[in-house]
Tab-separated table of C-alpha atoms and ligand atoms in Angstrom:
chain	number	residue	atom	x	y	z
W	1	UNK	CA	-21.191	20.438	-16.701
W	2	UNK	CA	-17.538	20.137	-16.848
W	3	UNK	CA	-15.952	20.627	-13.584
W	4	UNK	CA	-13.998	23.638	-12.611
W	5	UNK	CA	-10.399	23.591	-11.653
W	6	UNK	CA	-9.232	26.974	-11.302
W	7	UNK	CA	-8.231	26.986	-7.707
W	8	UNK	CA	-6.512	23.529	-8.108
W	9	UNK	CA	-4.720	24.866	-11.237
W	10	UNK	CA	-3.468	28.027	-9.165
W	11	UNK	CA	-2.368	26.267	-6.137
W	12	UNK	CA	-0.486	23.642	-8.686
W	13	UNK	CA	1.473	26.756	-10.495
W	14	UNK	CA	2.444	28.160	-7.018
W	15	UNK	CA	3.412	24.420	-5.390
W	16	UNK	CA	5.927	24.046	-8.482
W	17	UNK	CA	7.761	27.237	-7.657
W	18	UNK	CA	8.552	25.613	-4.330
W	19	UNK	CA	8.072	21.805	-4.300
W	20	UNK	CA	9.723	19.709	-7.084
W	21	UNK	CA	7.065	18.763	-9.745
W	22	UNK	CA	4.587	20.629	-6.963
W	23	UNK	CA	4.239	17.506	-4.966
W	24	UNK	CA	5.371	15.569	-2.257
W	25	UNK	CA	5.117	12.191	-3.573
W	26	UNK	CA	5.327	11.550	-7.463
W	27	UNK	CA	2.187	9.879	-8.002
W	28	UNK	CA	0.435	12.778	-6.895
W	29	UNK	CA	1.588	14.798	-9.851
W	30	UNK	CA	-0.911	12.971	-12.202
W	31	UNK	CA	1.513	12.828	-14.607
W	32	UNK	CA	0.742	9.238	-15.561
W	33	UNK	CA	-2.864	10.017	-16.510
W	34	UNK	CA	-2.010	13.311	-18.574
W	35	UNK	CA	-3.958	15.850	-16.325
W	36	UNK	CA	-3.094	18.332	-13.663
W	37	UNK	CA	-3.751	17.198	-9.921
W	38	UNK	CA	-6.469	18.404	-7.770
W	39	UNK	CA	-5.839	20.340	-4.208
W	40	UNK	CA	-7.643	18.524	-1.375
W	41	UNK	CA	-9.174	20.924	1.126
W	42	UNK	CA	-10.895	18.481	2.993
W	43	UNK	CA	-12.659	15.348	3.113
W	44	UNK	CA	-15.376	13.323	5.271
W	45	UNK	CA	-16.625	9.706	5.123
W	46	UNK	CA	-15.779	8.575	1.219
W	47	UNK	CA	-16.047	11.932	0.127
W	48	UNK	CA	-13.013	14.476	-0.970
W	49	UNK	CA	-13.618	18.327	-1.715
W	50	UNK	CA	-11.024	20.176	-3.733
W	51	UNK	CA	-10.085	23.832	-3.735
W	52	UNK	CA	-12.847	24.390	-6.250
W	53	UNK	CA	-15.753	22.696	-4.237
W	54	UNK	CA	-15.818	19.668	-6.294
W	55	UNK	CA	-16.809	16.435	-4.559
W	56	UNK	CA	-15.322	12.868	-5.461
W	57	UNK	CA	-16.024	9.591	-3.980
W	58	UNK	CA	-12.619	8.558	-2.869
W	59	UNK	CA	-10.756	5.108	-3.699
W	60	UNK	CA	-7.235	6.317	-2.685
W	61	UNK	CA	-8.301	6.676	0.980
W	62	UNK	CA	-4.692	8.195	1.309
W	63	UNK	CA	-3.168	5.068	-0.119
W	64	UNK	CA	-4.961	2.529	2.565
W	65	UNK	CA	-4.887	4.098	6.080
W	66	UNK	CA	-8.460	5.666	5.853
W	67	UNK	CA	-10.109	2.048	5.950
W	68	UNK	CA	-12.725	3.503	8.104
W	69	UNK	CA	-13.332	6.416	5.730
W	70	UNK	CA	-11.962	10.106	6.266
W	71	UNK	CA	-12.588	11.792	9.691
W	72	UNK	CA	-14.110	9.054	11.223
W	73	UNK	CA	-15.386	10.251	14.785
W	74	UNK	CA	-13.789	7.215	16.259
W	75	UNK	CA	-10.388	8.435	15.433
W	76	UNK	CA	-11.248	12.104	16.320
W	77	UNK	CA	-12.755	11.896	19.512
W	78	UNK	CA	-10.190	12.785	22.324
W	79	UNK	CA	-7.813	13.961	19.644
W	80	UNK	CA	-7.743	17.463	21.013
W	81	UNK	CA	-6.984	16.378	24.471
W	82	UNK	CA	-4.522	14.291	23.425
W	83	UNK	CA	-2.658	17.160	21.746
W	84	UNK	CA	-3.263	19.393	24.895
W	85	UNK	CA	-1.137	16.856	26.701
W	86	UNK	CA	1.945	17.522	24.383
W	87	UNK	CA	2.863	16.655	20.804
W	88	UNK	CA	6.171	14.871	21.420
W	89	UNK	CA	8.602	14.289	24.237
W	90	UNK	CA	11.534	12.164	22.875
W	91	UNK	CA	10.767	9.803	25.880
W	92	UNK	CA	8.940	6.727	26.230
W	93	UNK	CA	5.062	6.907	26.669
W	94	UNK	CA	2.719	4.128	27.464
W	95	UNK	CA	0.711	4.723	24.058
W	96	UNK	CA	3.597	3.211	22.162
W	97	UNK	CA	3.554	0.198	24.552
W	98	UNK	CA	0.092	-0.218	23.929
W	99	UNK	CA	0.312	-0.105	20.078
W	100	UNK	CA	3.203	-2.804	20.391
W	101	UNK	CA	1.219	-4.780	22.400
W	102	UNK	CA	-1.917	-4.549	20.027
W	103	UNK	CA	0.365	-5.402	17.182
W	104	UNK	CA	2.121	-8.387	18.783
W	105	UNK	CA	-1.380	-9.832	19.884
W	106	UNK	CA	-3.008	-9.287	16.267
W	107	UNK	CA	0.166	-10.614	14.519
W	108	UNK	CA	2.272	-13.823	16.194
W	109	UNK	CA	5.228	-13.522	14.386
W	110	UNK	CA	5.515	-9.925	15.776
W	111	UNK	CA	7.055	-11.105	18.968
W	112	UNK	CA	8.615	-7.567	19.394
W	113	UNK	CA	7.834	-4.615	17.532
W	114	UNK	CA	9.737	-1.156	16.866
W	115	UNK	CA	7.773	1.834	15.885
W	116	UNK	CA	9.263	4.107	13.123
W	117	UNK	CA	7.707	6.739	10.920
W	118	UNK	CA	7.130	5.270	7.544
W	119	UNK	CA	6.565	2.107	5.882
W	120	UNK	CA	10.202	2.965	3.839
W	121	UNK	CA	11.845	3.331	7.387
W	122	UNK	CA	10.288	-0.043	8.418
W	123	UNK	CA	11.480	-2.342	5.394
W	124	UNK	CA	14.649	-0.276	5.488
W	125	UNK	CA	15.228	-1.227	9.135
W	126	UNK	CA	13.733	-4.822	8.798
W	127	UNK	CA	16.237	-5.552	5.907
W	128	UNK	CA	19.143	-4.007	8.228
W	129	UNK	CA	18.177	-6.180	11.304
W	130	UNK	CA	17.680	-9.475	8.891
W	131	UNK	CA	21.352	-8.850	7.355
W	132	UNK	CA	22.892	-8.206	10.966
W	133	UNK	CA	20.906	-11.216	12.442
W	134	UNK	CA	22.071	-13.210	9.617
W	135	UNK	CA	25.542	-11.911	8.960
W	136	UNK	CA	24.593	-12.235	5.046
W	137	UNK	CA	24.496	-9.243	2.862
W	138	UNK	CA	22.069	-10.417	-0.260
W	139	UNK	CA	18.271	-9.955	-0.255
W	140	UNK	CA	15.659	-11.163	-2.534
W	141	UNK	CA	12.888	-9.085	-3.751
W	142	UNK	CA	10.520	-9.310	-6.522
W	143	UNK	CA	9.725	-7.172	-9.836
W	144	UNK	CA	7.068	-4.905	-9.179
W	145	UNK	CA	6.988	-4.959	-5.532
W	146	UNK	CA	7.228	-1.565	-3.868
W	147	UNK	CA	8.676	-1.277	-0.505
W	148	UNK	CA	9.490	2.240	0.065
W	149	UNK	CA	12.416	4.241	-1.474
W	150	UNK	CA	15.400	3.121	0.396
W	151	UNK	CA	18.345	2.303	-1.877
W	152	UNK	CA	18.449	-1.551	-1.576
W	153	UNK	CA	15.122	-1.775	-2.482
W	154	UNK	CA	14.475	0.718	-5.365
W	155	UNK	CA	15.226	-2.001	-7.604
W	156	UNK	CA	12.543	-2.978	-10.357
W	157	UNK	CA	10.208	-1.634	-7.736
W	158	UNK	CA	6.399	-0.755	-8.496
W	159	UNK	CA	4.092	2.174	-7.426
W	160	UNK	CA	5.423	5.420	-8.314
W	161	UNK	CA	8.852	4.283	-9.155
W	162	UNK	CA	7.234	1.991	-12.117
W	163	UNK	CA	4.558	4.945	-12.756
W	164	UNK	CA	7.314	7.499	-13.378
W	165	UNK	CA	9.236	4.645	-15.514
W	166	UNK	CA	12.327	4.523	-12.936
W	167	UNK	CA	11.654	0.986	-11.192
W	168	UNK	CA	15.515	1.156	-10.787
W	169	UNK	CA	16.365	4.539	-9.666
W	170	UNK	CA	19.228	6.743	-10.516
W	171	UNK	CA	21.138	7.729	-7.797
W	172	UNK	CA	21.354	4.362	-6.347
W	173	UNK	CA	25.492	3.209	-6.164
W	174	UNK	CA	25.651	-0.442	-8.351
W	175	UNK	CA	27.549	-1.299	-5.055
W	176	UNK	CA	24.474	-1.257	-2.827
W	177	UNK	CA	22.095	-2.604	-5.359
W	178	UNK	CA	24.799	-5.528	-6.353
W	179	UNK	CA	23.068	-7.433	-2.966
W	180	UNK	CA	19.637	-7.268	-4.085
W	181	UNK	CA	18.784	-9.954	-6.341
W	182	UNK	CA	15.251	-9.785	-8.098
W	183	UNK	CA	13.060	-12.694	-8.824
W	184	UNK	CA	9.628	-12.855	-10.480
W	185	UNK	CA	6.839	-12.652	-8.376
W	186	UNK	CA	4.298	-15.821	-8.153
W	187	UNK	CA	7.126	-17.846	-9.740
W	188	UNK	CA	8.906	-20.264	-6.929
W	189	UNK	CA	11.225	-21.815	-9.790
W	190	UNK	CA	12.976	-18.256	-10.026
W	191	UNK	CA	13.472	-17.886	-6.434
W	192	UNK	CA	14.742	-21.464	-6.123
W	193	UNK	CA	17.278	-20.556	-8.802
W	194	UNK	CA	18.441	-17.629	-6.820
W	195	UNK	CA	19.124	-19.413	-3.416
W	196	UNK	CA	20.978	-22.260	-5.953
W	197	UNK	CA	23.209	-19.394	-7.312
W	198	UNK	CA	23.743	-17.516	-3.956
W	199	UNK	CA	24.197	-20.721	-1.252
W	200	UNK	CA	24.385	-19.647	2.153
W	201	UNK	CA	24.421	-15.725	1.078
W	202	UNK	CA	20.601	-14.864	1.326
W	203	UNK	CA	19.699	-12.644	4.298
W	204	UNK	CA	16.088	-12.207	3.637
W	205	UNK	CA	13.571	-12.588	1.056
W	206	UNK	CA	11.208	-9.463	1.329
W	207	UNK	CA	7.621	-9.280	-0.379
W	208	UNK	CA	4.176	-8.037	-0.416
W	209	UNK	CA	2.192	-11.298	0.345
W	210	UNK	CA	-0.671	-9.549	-2.031
W	211	UNK	CA	1.232	-7.168	-4.486
W	212	UNK	CA	-0.660	-4.031	-4.440
W	213	UNK	CA	2.210	-1.724	-6.291
W	214	UNK	CA	2.180	-3.248	-9.635
W	215	UNK	CA	-1.598	-3.014	-9.637
W	216	UNK	CA	-3.209	-5.837	-7.233
W	217	UNK	CA	-1.682	-9.277	-7.795
W	218	UNK	CA	-2.704	-11.735	-5.064
W	219	UNK	CA	0.013	-14.245	-3.932
W	220	UNK	CA	-0.457	-17.578	-5.131
W	221	UNK	CA	-1.129	-19.760	-1.804
W	222	UNK	CA	1.597	-22.356	-3.257
W	223	UNK	CA	4.158	-19.155	-3.829
W	224	UNK	CA	3.520	-18.122	0.089
W	225	UNK	CA	4.040	-21.419	1.391
W	226	UNK	CA	6.893	-22.219	-0.809
W	227	UNK	CA	8.546	-19.276	0.207
W	228	UNK	CA	8.067	-20.123	4.009
W	229	UNK	CA	9.622	-23.403	3.449
W	230	UNK	CA	12.686	-22.269	1.209
W	231	UNK	CA	13.317	-19.609	3.796
W	232	UNK	CA	13.077	-22.610	6.722
W	233	UNK	CA	15.597	-24.749	5.059
W	234	UNK	CA	18.232	-21.583	4.416
W	235	UNK	CA	17.989	-19.910	7.376
W	236	UNK	CA	16.698	-16.974	5.743
W	237	UNK	CA	14.538	-14.362	7.159
W	238	UNK	CA	11.243	-14.097	5.328
W	239	UNK	CA	9.710	-10.744	5.785
W	240	UNK	CA	6.115	-9.875	4.740
W	241	UNK	CA	5.700	-6.216	3.963
W	242	UNK	CA	2.321	-5.468	5.048
W	243	UNK	CA	2.252	-2.014	5.012
W	244	UNK	CA	-1.022	-2.358	2.959
W	245	UNK	CA	-2.449	-5.269	3.896
W	246	UNK	CA	-1.630	-5.295	7.402
W	247	UNK	CA	-4.970	-4.929	9.284
W	248	UNK	CA	-6.880	-4.668	5.791
W	249	UNK	CA	-7.205	-8.098	4.727
W	250	UNK	CA	-7.750	-8.939	8.248
W	251	UNK	CA	-6.995	-7.925	11.604
W	252	UNK	CA	-3.930	-10.611	11.322
W	253	UNK	CA	-3.205	-9.159	7.954
W	254	UNK	CA	-2.213	-11.549	4.915
W	255	UNK	CA	-0.401	-13.776	7.149
W	256	UNK	CA	-3.596	-14.637	8.991
W	257	UNK	CA	-5.574	-14.983	5.534
W	258	UNK	CA	-2.628	-17.332	4.126
W	259	UNK	CA	-1.928	-19.072	7.215
W	260	UNK	CA	1.738	-18.254	6.803
W	261	UNK	CA	3.907	-16.558	9.371
W	262	UNK	CA	6.484	-14.743	8.566
W	263	UNK	CA	9.904	-14.138	10.509
W	264	UNK	CA	9.665	-10.206	10.294
W	265	UNK	CA	6.640	-8.113	9.185
W	266	UNK	CA	6.627	-4.444	8.055
W	267	UNK	CA	3.297	-2.168	8.840
W	268	UNK	CA	2.360	1.456	7.843
W	269	UNK	CA	-0.729	3.391	6.917
W	270	UNK	CA	-3.747	1.635	8.819
W	271	UNK	CA	-1.607	1.383	12.213
W	272	UNK	CA	-1.244	5.282	12.012
W	273	UNK	CA	-4.986	6.098	11.087
W	274	UNK	CA	-3.628	8.739	8.728
W	275	UNK	CA	-0.772	9.907	10.950
W	276	UNK	CA	3.134	9.226	9.837
W	277	UNK	CA	3.526	5.888	11.562
W	278	UNK	CA	5.361	2.770	10.451
W	279	UNK	CA	6.510	-0.409	12.462
W	280	UNK	CA	8.578	-3.298	12.092
W	281	UNK	CA	8.265	-6.337	14.289
W	282	UNK	CA	9.426	-10.285	13.973
W	283	UNK	CA	10.693	-13.302	16.045
W	284	UNK	CA	12.444	-12.186	19.519
W	285	UNK	CA	15.908	-13.614	18.685
W	286	UNK	CA	15.912	-11.354	15.354
W	287	UNK	CA	14.416	-8.148	16.953
W	288	UNK	CA	16.883	-8.392	19.982
W	289	UNK	CA	19.517	-8.039	17.766
W	290	UNK	CA	18.559	-4.009	17.278
W	291	UNK	CA	19.893	-1.539	19.462
W	292	UNK	CA	19.796	-0.871	22.634
W	293	UNK	CA	19.482	-4.926	23.474
W	294	UNK	CA	21.836	-5.457	20.231
W	295	UNK	CA	24.294	-3.906	18.093
W	296	UNK	CA	22.049	-3.554	14.835
W	297	UNK	CA	21.466	0.540	14.727
W	298	UNK	CA	18.134	2.286	14.380
W	299	UNK	CA	16.559	5.235	15.825
W	300	UNK	CA	13.870	7.840	15.108
W	301	UNK	CA	12.961	11.328	16.698
W	302	UNK	CA	9.490	10.578	16.572
W	303	UNK	CA	9.345	7.483	16.529
W	304	UNK	CA	6.283	6.240	18.713
W	305	UNK	CA	5.016	9.761	18.349
W	306	UNK	CA	2.311	10.151	21.194
W	307	UNK	CA	-0.335	11.829	18.844
W	308	UNK	CA	0.188	9.537	16.201
W	309	UNK	CA	0.022	6.726	18.471
W	310	UNK	CA	-3.387	7.859	19.954
W	311	UNK	CA	-4.923	8.378	16.574
W	312	UNK	CA	-3.527	4.935	15.121
W	313	UNK	CA	-4.970	2.984	18.512
W	314	UNK	CA	-8.140	4.601	18.071
W	315	UNK	CA	-8.379	3.116	14.486
W	316	UNK	CA	-7.126	-0.481	15.976
W	317	UNK	CA	-9.387	-0.367	18.526
W	318	UNK	CA	-12.255	0.229	16.270
W	319	UNK	CA	-11.274	-2.754	13.925
W	320	UNK	CA	-10.610	-4.973	17.071
W	321	UNK	CA	-14.233	-4.151	18.465
W	322	UNK	CA	-16.057	-4.113	15.097
W	323	UNK	CA	-14.787	-7.356	13.533
W	324	UNK	CA	-18.040	-7.043	11.235
W	325	UNK	CA	-15.891	-4.251	9.279
W	326	UNK	CA	-14.066	-7.253	7.627
W	327	UNK	CA	-17.188	-9.026	6.458
W	328	UNK	CA	-18.076	-5.692	5.256
W	329	UNK	CA	-15.180	-4.997	3.342
W	330	UNK	CA	-15.169	-8.319	1.776
W	331	UNK	CA	-18.806	-7.852	0.576
W	332	UNK	CA	-18.032	-4.556	-0.834
W	333	UNK	CA	-15.158	-5.789	-2.672
W	334	UNK	CA	-16.929	-8.496	-4.195
W	335	UNK	CA	-19.771	-6.163	-5.368
W	336	UNK	CA	-17.699	-4.108	-6.789
W	337	UNK	CA	-15.845	-6.522	-8.677
W	338	UNK	CA	-19.157	-7.934	-9.858
W	339	UNK	CA	-20.429	-4.882	-11.203
W	340	UNK	CA	-16.969	-3.870	-12.832
W	341	UNK	CA	-17.198	-7.083	-14.867
W	342	UNK	CA	-20.957	-6.416	-15.595
W	343	UNK	CA	-19.805	-3.278	-17.362
W	344	UNK	CA	-17.045	-4.678	-19.060
W	345	UNK	CA	-19.021	-7.274	-20.673
W	346	UNK	CA	-21.677	-4.587	-21.539
W	347	UNK	CA	-19.000	-2.577	-23.467
W	348	UNK	CA	-17.211	-5.602	-24.751
W	349	UNK	CA	-14.127	-4.883	-22.996
W	350	UNK	CA	-11.301	-7.484	-22.605
W	351	UNK	CA	-9.906	-6.085	-19.107
W	352	UNK	CA	-9.081	-7.602	-15.984
W	353	UNK	CA	-10.191	-6.680	-12.653
W	354	UNK	CA	-8.241	-8.236	-9.984
W	355	UNK	CA	-9.926	-8.111	-6.239
W	356	UNK	CA	-8.852	-9.470	-2.891
W	357	UNK	CA	-10.910	-8.286	-0.017
W	358	UNK	CA	-11.241	-4.340	-0.099
W	359	UNK	CA	-8.090	-3.906	-2.686
W	360	UNK	CA	-8.622	-3.930	-6.247
W	361	UNK	CA	-7.166	-3.033	-9.589
W	362	UNK	CA	-8.909	-2.610	-13.050
W	363	UNK	CA	-6.179	-3.576	-15.652
W	364	UNK	CA	-6.320	-2.451	-19.079
W	365	UNK	CA	-5.213	-5.688	-20.428
W	366	UNK	CA	-6.621	-8.470	-22.446
W	367	UNK	CA	-5.060	-11.583	-20.589
W	368	UNK	CA	-4.999	-12.380	-16.802
W	369	UNK	CA	-2.376	-10.668	-14.682
W	370	UNK	CA	-0.452	-12.845	-12.484
W	371	UNK	CA	3.050	-11.263	-12.733
W	372	UNK	CA	4.886	-8.050	-13.319
W	373	UNK	CA	5.373	-8.709	-17.378
W	374	UNK	CA	1.738	-9.144	-17.465
W	375	UNK	CA	0.974	-5.901	-15.549
W	376	UNK	CA	3.477	-3.793	-17.479
W	377	UNK	CA	1.918	-4.862	-20.857
W	378	UNK	CA	-1.443	-3.094	-19.782
W	379	UNK	CA	-3.055	-0.221	-22.007
W	380	UNK	CA	-1.812	3.005	-19.837
W	381	UNK	CA	-3.122	5.289	-22.316
W	382	UNK	CA	-6.422	3.721	-21.986
W	383	UNK	CA	-6.377	3.717	-18.403
W	384	UNK	CA	-5.252	7.448	-18.885
W	385	UNK	CA	-8.815	8.319	-20.508
W	386	UNK	CA	-10.629	6.316	-17.964
W	387	UNK	CA	-9.402	8.140	-15.254
W	388	UNK	CA	-9.783	11.548	-16.537
W	389	UNK	CA	-13.169	10.539	-17.289
W	390	UNK	CA	-13.846	9.071	-13.730
W	391	UNK	CA	-12.229	12.234	-12.099
W	392	UNK	CA	-14.335	14.642	-14.157
W	393	UNK	CA	-17.401	12.417	-13.036
W	394	UNK	CA	-16.584	12.753	-9.478
W	395	UNK	CA	-14.742	9.437	-8.654
W	396	UNK	CA	-11.067	9.656	-7.571
W	397	UNK	CA	-9.358	6.468	-8.420
W	398	UNK	CA	-5.256	6.173	-8.333
W	399	UNK	CA	-3.985	7.997	-10.733
W	400	UNK	CA	-1.965	5.271	-12.168
W	401	UNK	CA	-2.416	1.693	-13.853
W	402	UNK	CA	0.160	0.262	-11.239
W	403	UNK	CA	-1.711	1.111	-7.971
W	404	UNK	CA	-4.840	-0.290	-5.830
W	405	UNK	CA	-8.088	0.797	-5.331
W	406	UNK	CA	-9.191	1.067	-1.873
W	407	UNK	CA	-12.548	0.570	-0.358
W	408	UNK	CA	-13.271	1.530	2.842
W	409	UNK	CA	-15.931	0.614	5.817
W	410	UNK	CA	-17.546	3.922	4.546
W	411	UNK	CA	-18.154	2.743	1.121
W	412	UNK	CA	-21.882	2.333	0.493
W	413	UNK	CA	-23.853	0.386	-1.899
W	414	UNK	CA	-25.018	4.032	-3.348
W	415	UNK	CA	-21.299	4.844	-3.574
W	416	UNK	CA	-20.720	2.033	-5.824
W	417	UNK	CA	-23.785	2.636	-7.879
W	418	UNK	CA	-22.783	6.134	-8.461
W	419	UNK	CA	-19.116	4.725	-9.246
W	420	UNK	CA	-20.610	2.345	-11.802
W	421	UNK	CA	-22.474	5.177	-13.429
W	422	UNK	CA	-19.526	7.006	-14.021
W	423	UNK	CA	-17.422	3.740	-14.869
W	424	UNK	CA	-20.252	3.240	-17.621
W	425	UNK	CA	-19.264	6.791	-19.147
W	426	UNK	CA	-15.352	6.024	-18.673
W	427	UNK	CA	-15.740	2.693	-20.752
W	428	UNK	CA	-17.674	4.556	-23.306
W	429	UNK	CA	-14.770	7.381	-23.571
W	430	UNK	CA	-12.271	4.431	-23.681
W	431	UNK	CA	-13.866	2.834	-26.309
W	432	UNK	CA	-14.228	5.921	-28.134
W	433	UNK	CA	-10.808	6.649	-27.848
W	434	UNK	CA	-9.500	3.265	-29.299
W	435	UNK	CA	-11.401	4.293	-32.486
G	1	LIG	P1	5.567	4.893	2.901
G	1	LIG	O1	7.244	5.122	2.987
G	1	LIG	O2	5.312	5.534	1.683
G	1	LIG	O3	4.849	5.250	4.082
G	1	LIG	O4	5.742	3.359	2.771
G	1	LIG	C1	6.241	2.761	1.758
G	1	LIG	C2	5.480	1.418	1.322
G	1	LIG	C3	6.021	0.160	1.725
G	1	LIG	N1	5.450	-1.014	1.273
G	1	LIG	C4	4.149	-0.914	0.627
G	1	LIG	C5	3.742	-2.298	0.478
G	1	LIG	C6	3.619	0.499	0.027
G	1	LIG	O5	2.856	0.380	-0.739
G	1	LIG	C7	4.305	1.574	0.488
G	1	LIG	C8	3.933	2.821	0.027
G	1	LIG	N2	2.481	3.031	-0.707
G	1	LIG	C9	2.641	3.597	-2.019
G	1	LIG	C10	1.315	3.469	-2.756
G	1	LIG	N3	1.325	2.301	-3.210
G	1	LIG	C11	2.630	5.109	-1.079
G	1	LIG	C12	1.709	6.401	-2.155
G	1	LIG	C13	3.270	7.412	-2.384
G	1	LIG	O6	4.123	6.854	-2.859
G	1	LIG	O7	2.767	8.288	-2.642
């Protein structure tokens, strides 16, 4: 029986009267998938429940933070008492010291850590600090990588910028983006050319070591190692944006998986456990250039907020004391990938499932997807048919071809089987739509 969405539709009508597009982040509007968004009332474990009482198995997981599933007791335990001690002081607490210590212990490159309130703030601050530390203005980013919406990084960006068709956003002055050099992901030659064309001028190279904002495209090991070497040779700050991969691919992030430490790293999502948190860290000599120990300014009213630190620490605690979670996420990722590939074969569909750990993307493309060009040639219409059929069958995947699916430690084999059953119908619908 078709799902009822009357309450979500009413909420969306009301939302558009007060909020641009009715949403507080563009991808939530479901514009790329040709339907109206559902509004969520609550979530538990792997389940989302919308205003109409429809239930979904969730593969968005708040875009990464809910690695243990929604409303996990380990995160909520003691939260009321933590709130009772006060919500914000604007003065230091020992909770933020413990958070910085945890991150620094898990991630050797982060000798010093500064808390902020989002991934955008983390990368924006890291870029400013790299520029201040090196005295250079130019930065290198990669097509399809998304590092939040700060001006100098909204160039050929992924995620919602790509989904909405504005990878380079209006409103960003040419004078700002003239310092942003864009290279091709997984193409070391394009980076060497950029360095040769801008000798001694590149302050930083920033990338997602596993790109997850043009869909999931793992960085090739030789690409990541090559960037490390180029930055060593040129005195350029290598910044890993681990907002998604941090504490997900391993407790030490992608740096631990690849065996390459950056000079600076950005975090978000998982370290907040669902609360608004970001962080940036790096080598002591770099980080000591930020106020108050150095001249590069960065600040934040709610940075290190005690409640956000409490919840985030509860999640890091659990991940640190239950290392088996990472093996479980790997197994779930591989099981999911195998199941999807079996279904693609059954339906004779030429699509590509890219998976690394608990991150995966089903590309509606008939060729391997290793770059931005490969990703943007995907059939987004077919993806939209797939998304709508999955939604109506109780499965919530990301409402965009250019995002990741997130598995959590709460996803069970039964969840995967139910997902495959829905996917079987979704692939039949895609084939019917292709004619
Ligand atoms: P926030 O400012 O949204 O907390 O983080 C920005 C950011 C930075 N770096 C990476 C690698 C990211 O993936 C993000 C944000 N991720 C998207 C999902 N792909 C957020 C979802 C949204 O924009 O609504």
